[in-house]
Amino acid sequence: MPYVPLEWLAEYTDIAKDARPEDVAAALVKVGLEEEGIIASDIRGPLVVGRVISVVTEEASNGKSINYCRVDVGEHNDPAGPGKGPDASTEYPPSRGIVCGAHNFSEGDYVVVVLPGAELPGGFAISARKTYGHISDGMICSVKELGIGDDHEGILVLATSASDTESLYEAASLTPGDDAISLLGLDAVTLEINVTPDRGYCFSMRGVAREYSHATEAAFRDPAGISVTGQAGDGFPVKLADKAPIRGNEGCDRFVARALRGFDPQAVSPQWMQQRLRHSGMRPISLAVDVTNYVMLEMGMPLHAYDVATLTGPIVVRRAQAGEKLVTLDGVERILDAQDMVVADSQGGEGARAVGLGGVMGGLATEITASTTDVLLEGAHWDPVTIARTARRHKLVSEASKRGERGVDPELPPIAVERALRLMQEYGGGEIEDVYTDVSHIDAPEPIEMSEDFPDTIVGVAYGSDVVRESLEKVGCLVSAGEADGAAEPENSSHTVVSVTPPSWRPDLRSPIDLVEEVARLHGYEDLPSILPGAPAGGGLTHAQKTRRSIARSLAESGLVEVLTYPFVAHERLDEWRIPEGDPRRDYVALANPMNEKEKFLRSSVLDTVVDAAKVNLSRGQADVAIFELGKTYRAQGSGIAGILEVETRPSPSELATLDDALPHEELRVAGIMCGARVHASWQGPAEQYEWYDAVSIARDVMEEAGLQVTVSAGDYAPWHPGRCAELWAAVTDDSRAPVLLGHAGELHPKVCETFALPRRSVAFEFSIDALVG
């Protein structure tokens, strides 16, 4: 979920001064961006800037070295007088005495002080207290205590008195007693929003600001509206060499590379940038990395920085070789797939060494380090499907892949690279190369032709042609006169046909119905009429639907509770049921991409998963359990591998038949487990436990309620007790038809009850609904 710091949002659109965070969230909801939460710091009370006047180091009785400090906190100071240090007669200027265990500061440094009566994140209340023989009248804070970082080794030094150490702030700009909450941006408010997969451009401040301006008519200032200096030409050499495109799409169709020479690797990111990154859920790392993350959050364009000293040109963007290895920035060696896109350099031969997993994560060999002085910045446009598959294949979901798989503006790479290099140069020095590389195979967006009254017809609101044109132009579309032959329905419309060219950042706009949604969205979903369609004559439930409902109702009336379980099981479940070898139920269907590696098979019996629901209820103290489930079972008989069909046209009957043939055998069945008391103890008599014939009786009554005559015979079928298992057969009156075995019921095998920790003599039933209906 994207985070939207309101202070940052206000840089690109006008937010009223009296607007509450709830008002901003409500405006975004109007255009389809739902609020997930409002995040604000929970620091309460005085948190101020302090200047360390004196530091006296002492050895405590426990062997720990502590500092007794006198700190100037401006208007919050105690009056001048004798201190409470080792020499009580020493006169101190107005200040406060604070005990601190950290040693990374000295006299003259500016620090952050929380005073008694305040509360730090996590409900940590501050009070004056005696410790190590002194009264500590407040606390000098670390970044972890302030909730803005993980460093707890030392306190946060705002400005240092040492001339050879770079400070976070200029000492001249700090005054003891000033509010540190606003100084550190701890008063910032951040919205967490939910973005649907088709609105990937809203994974950026640029996109959210644009949507807020649509909702409120506020001005929009595009951060991508900067000019690109220099010229595209023979910069760092790059080749696009995707020889195995998916669905006809290149894995990478634009790659921009530009260098910054003479960069200071020790330069520190400015505090405002670090604060915005933290508020957006990212951790500041170094200037080069922080800038690429900042621009990604700002514009929605993932960037990657390389150390030029570790690269051998030319860069080749290609598909990976099956089994090729790459160590990514997280230090994990990954075995690549032939469908993965990689960025490779030419160390060992042209395009021989993979140095990055395209659009997902860079490689460790060429990362920016503390000695990097020459930076090559990459901005590329990748195929969204390729990115999504690669991220899932390697279980590597990054901030870059989140944006890449939803579609990134293909016009952004040179602009985002320009913006990032300017920021690096401003705070880290160096020279941006005038000539840069821009290899592009981008196609222009296809225009969509639509009748101007099409939105009125679909939505049921008379927008009018002017409103339709204005709405589409507002979202960035180019609207012009179109050809009547390509117009969307209604074909006999007398209205003008327009040709609508979507903006580059909206790859989701592909058909007239998408444009209708934009018009309706901008003018408010709440204004759409609610009209129930009339029910068609002659309809009603089918025989199969009636039977399923009758079964569920009958079981509920018999005292059972319906449950719903996931159909995923481990292969060991067959042995737990004592299913013999060669039994058809052992023909499990394996999942190619399971949710859980331990449960990567589809159930062949509904009892496979109902027993898990019974175990959960028993483990939580429910002594008497009676549950059932109606659900599908799956067997691999006759299943195969389905091919991938084109999505542009409807599959042919033969293609649909091929898909059906590849599917596993499915059957709708119902199963139930009962254990404990069927009748609870009362003044009328003792409790009555479920017996094997209860399962048989319930199953038979349900079938007869569904209109089928049933005969019962003794059976021997796992997981039931061999001597207490009944077979349920459909009675037939026609001698030409063979009897149909519907299912089994009775008492579960004692070893099965022991395996699943079920009470002794638990009973169960399972039968086929498809066979019952058929």
PDB file of N, CA and C in Angstrom, residues 32 150 154 188 207 222 240 272-273 288 299 308 351-352 388 401 454 462 489 522 737:
ATOM      1  N   GLY A  32     -11.559   7.011  -6.365  1.00  0.00           N
ATOM      2  CA  GLY A  32     -11.236   5.595  -6.378  1.00  0.00           C
ATOM      3  C   GLY A  32     -10.015   5.168  -5.612  1.00  0.00           C
ATOM      4  N   ASP A 150      16.492   2.872  13.356  1.00  0.00           N
ATOM      5  CA  ASP A 150      16.782   1.684  14.159  1.00  0.00           C
ATOM      6  C   ASP A 150      18.049   1.821  14.984  1.00  0.00           C
ATOM      7  N   GLY A 154      23.864   5.190  19.726  1.00  0.00           N
ATOM      8  CA  GLY A 154      24.198   6.528  20.205  1.00  0.00           C
ATOM      9  C   GLY A 154      23.025   7.454  20.056  1.00  0.00           C
ATOM     10  N   ALA A 188       4.415  15.366  10.992  1.00  0.00           N
ATOM     11  CA  ALA A 188       3.866  15.068   9.670  1.00  0.00           C
ATOM     12  C   ALA A 188       2.749  14.036   9.772  1.00  0.00           C
ATOM     13  N   GLY A 207       1.173  10.688  -9.284  1.00  0.00           N
ATOM     14  CA  GLY A 207      -0.143  10.150  -9.610  1.00  0.00           C
ATOM     15  C   GLY A 207      -1.201  10.517  -8.593  1.00  0.00           C
ATOM     16  N   ASP A 222       3.151  19.241 -12.047  1.00  0.00           N
ATOM     17  CA  ASP A 222       3.740  17.965 -12.428  1.00  0.00           C
ATOM     18  C   ASP A 222       5.241  17.950 -12.121  1.00  0.00           C
ATOM     19  N   LEU A 240      19.661  -3.574 -26.615  1.00  0.00           N
ATOM     20  CA  LEU A 240      18.463  -4.322 -26.247  1.00  0.00           C
ATOM     21  C   LEU A 240      18.440  -5.583 -27.096  1.00  0.00           C
ATOM     22  N   TRP A 272      15.483  16.722   4.848  1.00  0.00           N
ATOM     23  CA  TRP A 272      14.120  16.722   4.316  1.00  0.00           C
ATOM     24  C   TRP A 272      13.859  15.485   3.463  1.00  0.00           C
ATOM     25  N   MET A 273      14.899  15.037   2.745  1.00  0.00           N
ATOM     26  CA  MET A 273      14.731  13.844   1.923  1.00  0.00           C
ATOM     27  C   MET A 273      14.634  12.605   2.805  1.00  0.00           C
ATOM     28  N   ALA A 288      23.196   8.307  -2.886  1.00  0.00           N
ATOM     29  CA  ALA A 288      22.864   7.770  -4.209  1.00  0.00           C
ATOM     30  C   ALA A 288      21.622   6.884  -4.148  1.00  0.00           C
ATOM     31  N   MET A 299       7.922  10.142  -8.795  1.00  0.00           N
ATOM     32  CA  MET A 299       7.411  10.034 -10.163  1.00  0.00           C
ATOM     33  C   MET A 299       6.850   8.663 -10.510  1.00  0.00           C
ATOM     34  N   VAL A 308      30.322   2.741 -11.954  1.00  0.00           N
ATOM     35  CA  VAL A 308      30.913   2.635 -13.297  1.00  0.00           C
ATOM     36  C   VAL A 308      32.211   1.851 -13.267  1.00  0.00           C
ATOM     37  N   GLY A 351      27.821  -9.111 -23.106  1.00  0.00           N
ATOM     38  CA  GLY A 351      26.597  -9.550 -22.440  1.00  0.00           C
ATOM     39  C   GLY A 351      26.764 -10.815 -21.640  1.00  0.00           C
ATOM     40  N   ALA A 352      27.997 -11.139 -21.227  1.00  0.00           N
ATOM     41  CA  ALA A 352      28.254 -12.431 -20.593  1.00  0.00           C
ATOM     42  C   ALA A 352      27.858 -12.461 -19.124  1.00  0.00           C
ATOM     43  N   ALA A 388       6.196  -9.168 -13.360  1.00  0.00           N
ATOM     44  CA  ALA A 388       5.350  -9.864 -12.379  1.00  0.00           C
ATOM     45  C   ALA A 388       5.766 -11.320 -12.238  1.00  0.00           C
ATOM     46  N   SER A 401       9.532  -3.695  -8.488  1.00  0.00           N
ATOM     47  CA  SER A 401       8.659  -4.652  -9.176  1.00  0.00           C
ATOM     48  C   SER A 401       7.188  -4.324  -8.950  1.00  0.00           C
ATOM     49  N   PHE A 454     -21.694   7.407 -25.754  1.00  0.00           N
ATOM     50  CA  PHE A 454     -21.507   6.059 -25.218  1.00  0.00           C
ATOM     51  C   PHE A 454     -21.508   6.042 -23.684  1.00  0.00           C
ATOM     52  N   ALA A 462     -27.029  11.521 -18.156  1.00  0.00           N
ATOM     53  CA  ALA A 462     -26.881  12.388 -19.331  1.00  0.00           C
ATOM     54  C   ALA A 462     -25.724  13.358 -19.112  1.00  0.00           C
ATOM     55  N   GLU A 489     -20.366   0.991 -29.726  1.00  0.00           N
ATOM     56  CA  GLU A 489     -21.820   0.987 -29.774  1.00  0.00           C
ATOM     57  C   GLU A 489     -22.358   2.128 -28.915  1.00  0.00           C
ATOM     58  N   LEU A 522     -14.727  10.423 -12.425  1.00  0.00           N
ATOM     59  CA  LEU A 522     -14.454  11.829 -12.159  1.00  0.00           C
ATOM     60  C   LEU A 522     -15.691  12.583 -11.700  1.00  0.00           C
ATOM     61  N   ARG A 737     -30.041 -50.884 -15.588  1.00  0.00           N
ATOM     62  CA  ARG A 737     -29.081 -49.944 -14.998  1.00  0.00           C
ATOM     63  C   ARG A 737     -28.404 -50.587 -13.800  1.00  0.00           C
TER      64      ARG A 737
END
